[in-house]
Amino acid sequence: MELVDFNIRLVPSLIVEQYLCLSFYHHFCTASVYVFSRCPKRTKWYVKECLSLWGGVCLFESMELISVLIVALIRYQVLWDTAGVALLLYHFVLFSLWLFLMSMGINLLAIYCGSGSAFASVAVIQVFFVTLLGCEDMAERYWNINIQPEGALLNWNPAAHLVLGWQHSSLEKIDQALHSPYETMGLNDSVLIYFCICLVIFVLGAAIVNRHDLLLSDVEMG
């Protein structure tokens, strides 16, 4: 039930991913017809579109966090401290990078298999990673396999790095606020992992955009 609840919490992100990816892909199809035939500087166009996508991701995450904070301030007595503010920033960065990564993945897949199939594929992959969050517990419960160190498998699951409570920090105040049961995942490591994956996808996307021609093969129109 906790995994189902986690997937439900990611539904707003899936909706935004669908909107952002369709917007990006629509611009790419339009540019292929009206822009790329006259202007060969696809990389410059691609970078601008990626920055626009990143801006949309940051806007959504900001609005989501502000909404949550407003509700929390109305219903509860919120105590501000440095650890809480730092965790808020980590949450913003990690979820923004994750959303950007998923959106970019949808956009690149849409070039080859269409926007609908691309979104469905990435959504299934995201749900699959979330389902694997219980892999260590299942291994111990059903096959009597004790993973050591605890959380080692989770460290290889991209979705696990979204859970702040499973991670530790080199800063004592933040570490005390987290009370992480694992020592295998660090907040800074999670940010670095997401950033590196986003960078790889960004470079791969630039290569695909420069080589692919929708004028000859449009998977949406046939």
PDB file of C-alpha atoms in Angstrom:
ATOM      1  CA  MET A   1       0.000   0.000   0.000  1.00  0.00           C
ATOM      2  CA  GLU A   2       2.916   2.357   0.654  1.00  0.00           C
ATOM      3  CA  LEU A   3       4.211   1.788  -2.882  1.00  0.00           C
ATOM      4  CA  VAL A   4       0.732   2.486  -4.273  1.00  0.00           C
ATOM      5  CA  ASP A   5       0.592   5.668  -2.204  1.00  0.00           C
ATOM      6  CA  PHE A   6       4.004   6.727  -3.537  1.00  0.00           C
ATOM      7  CA  ASN A   7       2.847   6.189  -7.117  1.00  0.00           C
ATOM      8  CA  ILE A   8      -0.280   8.242  -6.430  1.00  0.00           C
ATOM      9  CA  ARG A   9       1.884  11.081  -5.122  1.00  0.00           C
ATOM     10  CA  LEU A  10       3.774  11.053  -8.435  1.00  0.00           C
ATOM     11  CA  VAL A  11       0.593  11.406 -10.530  1.00  0.00           C
ATOM     12  CA  PRO A  12       0.808  15.245 -10.678  1.00  0.00           C
ATOM     13  CA  SER A  13       4.366  14.897 -11.952  1.00  0.00           C
ATOM     14  CA  LEU A  14       3.190  12.457 -14.633  1.00  0.00           C
ATOM     15  CA  ILE A  15       0.548  14.943 -15.783  1.00  0.00           C
ATOM     16  CA  VAL A  16       3.139  17.724 -16.004  1.00  0.00           C
ATOM     17  CA  GLU A  17       5.557  15.391 -17.809  1.00  0.00           C
ATOM     18  CA  GLN A  18       2.873  14.706 -20.408  1.00  0.00           C
ATOM     19  CA  TYR A  19       2.183  18.406 -20.922  1.00  0.00           C
ATOM     20  CA  LEU A  20       5.845  19.447 -21.071  1.00  0.00           C
ATOM     21  CA  CYS A  21       6.915  16.593 -23.331  1.00  0.00           C
ATOM     22  CA  LEU A  22       4.074  17.209 -25.786  1.00  0.00           C
ATOM     23  CA  SER A  23       4.940  20.900 -25.849  1.00  0.00           C
ATOM     24  CA  PHE A  24       8.624  20.183 -26.546  1.00  0.00           C
ATOM     25  CA  TYR A  25       7.854  17.508 -29.151  1.00  0.00           C
ATOM     26  CA  HIS A  26       5.273  19.721 -30.859  1.00  0.00           C
ATOM     27  CA  HIS A  27       7.881  22.474 -31.143  1.00  0.00           C
ATOM     28  CA  PHE A  28      10.360  19.989 -32.605  1.00  0.00           C
ATOM     29  CA  CYS A  29       7.870  18.839 -35.255  1.00  0.00           C
ATOM     30  CA  THR A  30       7.069  22.445 -36.150  1.00  0.00           C
ATOM     31  CA  ALA A  31      10.736  23.424 -36.256  1.00  0.00           C
ATOM     32  CA  SER A  32      11.519  20.478 -38.532  1.00  0.00           C
ATOM     33  CA  VAL A  33       9.041  21.792 -41.078  1.00  0.00           C
ATOM     34  CA  TYR A  34       9.486  25.570 -40.832  1.00  0.00           C
ATOM     35  CA  VAL A  35      12.851  26.206 -39.163  1.00  0.00           C
ATOM     36  CA  PHE A  36      15.377  23.457 -39.838  1.00  0.00           C
ATOM     37  CA  SER A  37      14.810  23.651 -43.584  1.00  0.00           C
ATOM     38  CA  ARG A  38      16.240  27.190 -43.501  1.00  0.00           C
ATOM     39  CA  CYS A  39      18.353  27.310 -40.335  1.00  0.00           C
ATOM     40  CA  PRO A  40      20.872  24.512 -39.753  1.00  0.00           C
ATOM     41  CA  LYS A  41      21.675  25.565 -36.154  1.00  0.00           C
ATOM     42  CA  ARG A  42      19.663  22.843 -34.483  1.00  0.00           C
ATOM     43  CA  THR A  43      21.834  22.666 -31.373  1.00  0.00           C
ATOM     44  CA  LYS A  44      21.143  26.295 -30.480  1.00  0.00           C
ATOM     45  CA  TRP A  45      17.407  25.713 -30.915  1.00  0.00           C
ATOM     46  CA  TYR A  46      17.619  22.519 -28.841  1.00  0.00           C
ATOM     47  CA  VAL A  47      19.420  24.256 -25.968  1.00  0.00           C
ATOM     48  CA  LYS A  48      16.756  26.994 -25.886  1.00  0.00           C
ATOM     49  CA  GLU A  49      13.996  24.375 -25.783  1.00  0.00           C
ATOM     50  CA  CYS A  50      15.757  22.498 -22.972  1.00  0.00           C
ATOM     51  CA  LEU A  51      16.100  25.714 -20.958  1.00  0.00           C
ATOM     52  CA  SER A  52      12.425  26.420 -21.528  1.00  0.00           C
ATOM     53  CA  LEU A  53      11.588  22.895 -20.362  1.00  0.00           C
ATOM     54  CA  TRP A  54      13.756  23.327 -17.264  1.00  0.00           C
ATOM     55  CA  GLY A  55      11.984  26.607 -16.516  1.00  0.00           C
ATOM     56  CA  GLY A  56       8.597  24.877 -16.722  1.00  0.00           C
ATOM     57  CA  VAL A  57       9.803  22.103 -14.416  1.00  0.00           C
ATOM     58  CA  CYS A  58      11.097  24.585 -11.821  1.00  0.00           C
ATOM     59  CA  LEU A  59       7.850  26.575 -12.025  1.00  0.00           C
ATOM     60  CA  PHE A  60       5.757  23.482 -11.349  1.00  0.00           C
ATOM     61  CA  GLU A  61       7.924  22.328  -8.428  1.00  0.00           C
ATOM     62  CA  SER A  62       7.895  25.835  -6.931  1.00  0.00           C
ATOM     63  CA  MET A  63       4.100  26.053  -7.154  1.00  0.00           C
ATOM     64  CA  GLU A  64       3.718  22.582  -5.666  1.00  0.00           C
ATOM     65  CA  LEU A  65       6.000  23.312  -2.705  1.00  0.00           C
ATOM     66  CA  ILE A  66       4.437  26.733  -2.082  1.00  0.00           C
ATOM     67  CA  SER A  67       0.965  25.137  -2.075  1.00  0.00           C
ATOM     68  CA  VAL A  68       2.079  22.482   0.395  1.00  0.00           C
ATOM     69  CA  LEU A  69       3.684  25.092   2.650  1.00  0.00           C
ATOM     70  CA  ILE A  70       0.581  27.290   2.616  1.00  0.00           C
ATOM     71  CA  VAL A  71      -1.632  24.345   3.620  1.00  0.00           C
ATOM     72  CA  ALA A  72       0.865  23.313   6.319  1.00  0.00           C
ATOM     73  CA  LEU A  73       1.017  26.868   7.715  1.00  0.00           C
ATOM     74  CA  ILE A  74      -2.778  26.994   7.894  1.00  0.00           C
ATOM     75  CA  ARG A  75      -3.257  23.589   9.542  1.00  0.00           C
ATOM     76  CA  TYR A  76      -0.141  23.254  11.697  1.00  0.00           C
ATOM     77  CA  GLN A  77       2.430  25.261  13.597  1.00  0.00           C
ATOM     78  CA  VAL A  78       5.477  25.177  11.345  1.00  0.00           C
ATOM     79  CA  LEU A  79       8.881  25.615  12.980  1.00  0.00           C
ATOM     80  CA  TRP A  80      11.612  26.840  10.644  1.00  0.00           C
ATOM     81  CA  ASP A  81      15.233  25.797  11.081  1.00  0.00           C
ATOM     82  CA  THR A  82      18.310  25.482   8.882  1.00  0.00           C
ATOM     83  CA  ALA A  83      17.918  21.709   8.475  1.00  0.00           C
ATOM     84  CA  GLY A  84      14.314  22.079   7.330  1.00  0.00           C
ATOM     85  CA  VAL A  85      15.168  24.772   4.793  1.00  0.00           C
ATOM     86  CA  ALA A  86      18.071  22.687   3.478  1.00  0.00           C
ATOM     87  CA  LEU A  87      15.822  19.634   3.069  1.00  0.00           C
ATOM     88  CA  LEU A  88      13.263  21.800   1.282  1.00  0.00           C
ATOM     89  CA  LEU A  89      15.949  22.852  -1.206  1.00  0.00           C
ATOM     90  CA  TYR A  90      17.118  19.254  -1.649  1.00  0.00           C
ATOM     91  CA  HIS A  91      13.523  18.194  -2.301  1.00  0.00           C
ATOM     92  CA  PHE A  92      13.149  20.929  -4.911  1.00  0.00           C
ATOM     93  CA  VAL A  93      16.391  20.035  -6.700  1.00  0.00           C
ATOM     94  CA  LEU A  94      15.876  16.260  -6.675  1.00  0.00           C
ATOM     95  CA  PHE A  95      12.271  16.328  -7.856  1.00  0.00           C
ATOM     96  CA  SER A  96      13.044  18.995 -10.469  1.00  0.00           C
ATOM     97  CA  LEU A  97      15.888  16.916 -11.901  1.00  0.00           C
ATOM     98  CA  TRP A  98      13.721  13.787 -11.857  1.00  0.00           C
ATOM     99  CA  LEU A  99      10.864  15.568 -13.641  1.00  0.00           C
ATOM    100  CA  PHE A 100      13.264  17.051 -16.190  1.00  0.00           C
ATOM    101  CA  LEU A 101      14.819  13.624 -16.769  1.00  0.00           C
ATOM    102  CA  MET A 102      11.453  11.934 -17.331  1.00  0.00           C
ATOM    103  CA  SER A 103      10.259  14.735 -19.634  1.00  0.00           C
ATOM    104  CA  MET A 104      13.425  14.601 -21.714  1.00  0.00           C
ATOM    105  CA  GLY A 105      13.126  10.821 -21.976  1.00  0.00           C
ATOM    106  CA  ILE A 106       9.560  11.130 -23.275  1.00  0.00           C
ATOM    107  CA  ASN A 107      10.592  13.742 -25.826  1.00  0.00           C
ATOM    108  CA  LEU A 108      13.432  11.666 -27.232  1.00  0.00           C
ATOM    109  CA  LEU A 109      11.361   8.474 -27.396  1.00  0.00           C
ATOM    110  CA  ALA A 110       8.511  10.388 -29.062  1.00  0.00           C
ATOM    111  CA  ILE A 111      10.762  11.100 -32.054  1.00  0.00           C
ATOM    112  CA  TYR A 112      10.928   7.368 -32.802  1.00  0.00           C
ATOM    113  CA  CYS A 113       7.664   5.888 -31.499  1.00  0.00           C
ATOM    114  CA  GLY A 114       5.217   8.793 -31.187  1.00  0.00           C
ATOM    115  CA  SER A 115       4.199  10.897 -28.208  1.00  0.00           C
ATOM    116  CA  GLY A 116       1.527   8.533 -26.884  1.00  0.00           C
ATOM    117  CA  SER A 117       3.727   5.448 -26.862  1.00  0.00           C
ATOM    118  CA  ALA A 118       6.672   7.431 -25.460  1.00  0.00           C
ATOM    119  CA  PHE A 119       4.652   8.750 -22.529  1.00  0.00           C
ATOM    120  CA  ALA A 120       3.200   5.314 -21.786  1.00  0.00           C
ATOM    121  CA  SER A 121       6.670   3.730 -21.872  1.00  0.00           C
ATOM    122  CA  VAL A 122       8.225   6.250 -19.506  1.00  0.00           C
ATOM    123  CA  ALA A 123       5.213   6.059 -17.165  1.00  0.00           C
ATOM    124  CA  VAL A 124       5.547   2.266 -17.006  1.00  0.00           C
ATOM    125  CA  ILE A 125       9.295   2.545 -16.359  1.00  0.00           C
ATOM    126  CA  GLN A 126       8.654   5.036 -13.558  1.00  0.00           C
ATOM    127  CA  VAL A 127       6.059   2.755 -11.931  1.00  0.00           C
ATOM    128  CA  PHE A 128       8.466  -0.191 -12.345  1.00  0.00           C
ATOM    129  CA  PHE A 129      11.229   1.650 -10.472  1.00  0.00           C
ATOM    130  CA  VAL A 130       8.817   2.610  -7.684  1.00  0.00           C
ATOM    131  CA  THR A 131       7.679  -1.031  -7.413  1.00  0.00           C
ATOM    132  CA  LEU A 132      11.301  -2.110  -7.001  1.00  0.00           C
ATOM    133  CA  LEU A 133      11.567   0.026  -3.856  1.00  0.00           C
ATOM    134  CA  GLY A 134      10.354  -3.007  -1.930  1.00  0.00           C
ATOM    135  CA  CYS A 135      12.901  -5.407  -3.443  1.00  0.00           C
ATOM    136  CA  GLU A 136      15.073  -5.744  -0.318  1.00  0.00           C
ATOM    137  CA  ASP A 137      12.081  -6.345   1.939  1.00  0.00           C
ATOM    138  CA  MET A 138      10.698  -8.943  -0.490  1.00  0.00           C
ATOM    139  CA  ALA A 139      14.069 -10.702  -0.760  1.00  0.00           C
ATOM    140  CA  GLU A 140      14.306 -11.008   3.009  1.00  0.00           C
ATOM    141  CA  ARG A 141      10.660 -11.948   3.565  1.00  0.00           C
ATOM    142  CA  TYR A 142      10.145 -14.521   0.797  1.00  0.00           C
ATOM    143  CA  TRP A 143      13.644 -15.827  -0.012  1.00  0.00           C
ATOM    144  CA  ASN A 144      15.384 -15.227   3.317  1.00  0.00           C
ATOM    145  CA  ILE A 145      18.110 -13.201   1.591  1.00  0.00           C
ATOM    146  CA  ASN A 146      19.640 -10.554   3.826  1.00  0.00           C
ATOM    147  CA  ILE A 147      21.164  -7.743   1.740  1.00  0.00           C
ATOM    148  CA  GLN A 148      24.280  -6.199   3.270  1.00  0.00           C
ATOM    149  CA  PRO A 149      24.862  -3.351   3.661  1.00  0.00           C
ATOM    150  CA  GLU A 150      21.209  -2.537   4.114  1.00  0.00           C
ATOM    151  CA  GLY A 151      19.954  -0.326   1.294  1.00  0.00           C
ATOM    152  CA  ALA A 152      22.635  -1.439  -1.167  1.00  0.00           C
ATOM    153  CA  LEU A 153      20.087  -2.442  -3.823  1.00  0.00           C
ATOM    154  CA  LEU A 154      18.078   0.722  -3.296  1.00  0.00           C
ATOM    155  CA  ASN A 155      21.135   2.788  -4.130  1.00  0.00           C
ATOM    156  CA  TRP A 156      20.908   1.446  -7.712  1.00  0.00           C
ATOM    157  CA  ASN A 157      17.242   2.362  -8.054  1.00  0.00           C
ATOM    158  CA  PRO A 158      16.776   5.915  -9.430  1.00  0.00           C
ATOM    159  CA  ALA A 159      13.362   6.292  -7.763  1.00  0.00           C
ATOM    160  CA  ALA A 160      14.827   5.526  -4.325  1.00  0.00           C
ATOM    161  CA  HIS A 161      16.808   8.762  -4.419  1.00  0.00           C
ATOM    162  CA  LEU A 162      13.530  10.695  -4.317  1.00  0.00           C
ATOM    163  CA  VAL A 163      12.913   9.497  -0.750  1.00  0.00           C
ATOM    164  CA  LEU A 164      14.725  11.976   1.469  1.00  0.00           C
ATOM    165  CA  GLY A 165      14.153   9.887   4.608  1.00  0.00           C
ATOM    166  CA  TRP A 166      16.306   7.064   3.232  1.00  0.00           C
ATOM    167  CA  GLN A 167      19.341   9.268   2.690  1.00  0.00           C
ATOM    168  CA  HIS A 168      22.044  10.704   4.893  1.00  0.00           C
ATOM    169  CA  SER A 169      24.009  13.925   4.878  1.00  0.00           C
ATOM    170  CA  SER A 170      27.508  14.933   5.835  1.00  0.00           C
ATOM    171  CA  LEU A 171      26.009  17.860   7.750  1.00  0.00           C
ATOM    172  CA  GLU A 172      25.088  16.811  11.277  1.00  0.00           C
ATOM    173  CA  LYS A 173      21.917  18.908  11.615  1.00  0.00           C
ATOM    174  CA  ILE A 174      20.465  17.626   8.353  1.00  0.00           C
ATOM    175  CA  ASP A 175      21.463  14.043   9.180  1.00  0.00           C
ATOM    176  CA  GLN A 176      19.744  14.248  12.558  1.00  0.00           C
ATOM    177  CA  ALA A 177      16.582  15.561  10.911  1.00  0.00           C
ATOM    178  CA  LEU A 178      16.496  12.669   8.432  1.00  0.00           C
ATOM    179  CA  HIS A 179      17.034   9.694  10.808  1.00  0.00           C
ATOM    180  CA  SER A 180      17.902   7.564   7.772  1.00  0.00           C
ATOM    181  CA  PRO A 181      17.915   3.773   8.306  1.00  0.00           C
ATOM    182  CA  TYR A 182      20.500   3.397   5.502  1.00  0.00           C
ATOM    183  CA  GLU A 183      24.063   4.578   5.058  1.00  0.00           C
ATOM    184  CA  THR A 184      24.288   3.748   1.365  1.00  0.00           C
ATOM    185  CA  MET A 185      22.617   6.849  -0.105  1.00  0.00           C
ATOM    186  CA  GLY A 186      23.717  10.455   0.393  1.00  0.00           C
ATOM    187  CA  LEU A 187      21.790  13.575  -0.561  1.00  0.00           C
ATOM    188  CA  ASN A 188      24.714  15.088  -2.453  1.00  0.00           C
ATOM    189  CA  ASP A 189      25.306  11.778  -4.239  1.00  0.00           C
ATOM    190  CA  SER A 190      21.657  11.679  -5.304  1.00  0.00           C
ATOM    191  CA  VAL A 191      21.845  15.189  -6.742  1.00  0.00           C
ATOM    192  CA  LEU A 192      25.062  14.271  -8.585  1.00  0.00           C
ATOM    193  CA  ILE A 193      23.545  11.048  -9.983  1.00  0.00           C
ATOM    194  CA  TYR A 194      20.442  12.819 -11.283  1.00  0.00           C
ATOM    195  CA  PHE A 195      22.531  15.648 -12.736  1.00  0.00           C
ATOM    196  CA  CYS A 196      24.854  13.231 -14.558  1.00  0.00           C
ATOM    197  CA  ILE A 197      21.923  11.249 -16.008  1.00  0.00           C
ATOM    198  CA  CYS A 198      20.273  14.491 -17.146  1.00  0.00           C
ATOM    199  CA  LEU A 199      23.553  15.576 -18.749  1.00  0.00           C
ATOM    200  CA  VAL A 200      23.841  12.275 -20.633  1.00  0.00           C
ATOM    201  CA  ILE A 201      20.234  12.543 -21.849  1.00  0.00           C
ATOM    202  CA  PHE A 202      20.834  16.179 -22.850  1.00  0.00           C
ATOM    203  CA  VAL A 203      23.908  15.297 -24.951  1.00  0.00           C
ATOM    204  CA  LEU A 204      22.138  12.286 -26.461  1.00  0.00           C
ATOM    205  CA  GLY A 205      19.160  14.481 -27.316  1.00  0.00           C
ATOM    206  CA  ALA A 206      21.377  17.025 -29.042  1.00  0.00           C
ATOM    207  CA  ALA A 207      22.857  14.279 -31.222  1.00  0.00           C
ATOM    208  CA  ILE A 208      19.405  12.899 -32.091  1.00  0.00           C
ATOM    209  CA  VAL A 209      17.951  16.319 -32.925  1.00  0.00           C
ATOM    210  CA  ASN A 210      20.879  17.102 -35.200  1.00  0.00           C
ATOM    211  CA  ARG A 211      20.567  13.845 -37.140  1.00  0.00           C
ATOM    212  CA  HIS A 212      16.837  13.107 -37.195  1.00  0.00           C
ATOM    213  CA  ASP A 213      14.616  14.536 -39.921  1.00  0.00           C
ATOM    214  CA  LEU A 214      10.871  14.556 -39.287  1.00  0.00           C
ATOM    215  CA  LEU A 215      10.271  15.712 -42.832  1.00  0.00           C
ATOM    216  CA  LEU A 216      11.189  12.197 -43.977  1.00  0.00           C
ATOM    217  CA  SER A 217       9.835  10.154 -41.041  1.00  0.00           C
ATOM    218  CA  ASP A 218       6.978  11.558 -38.970  1.00  0.00           C
ATOM    219  CA  VAL A 219       5.733   8.849 -36.631  1.00  0.00           C
ATOM    220  CA  GLU A 220       2.669  10.915 -35.745  1.00  0.00           C
ATOM    221  CA  MET A 221       1.452  11.398 -39.304  1.00  0.00           C
ATOM    222  CA  GLY A 222       2.981   8.317 -40.919  1.00  0.00           C
TER     223      GLY A 222
END
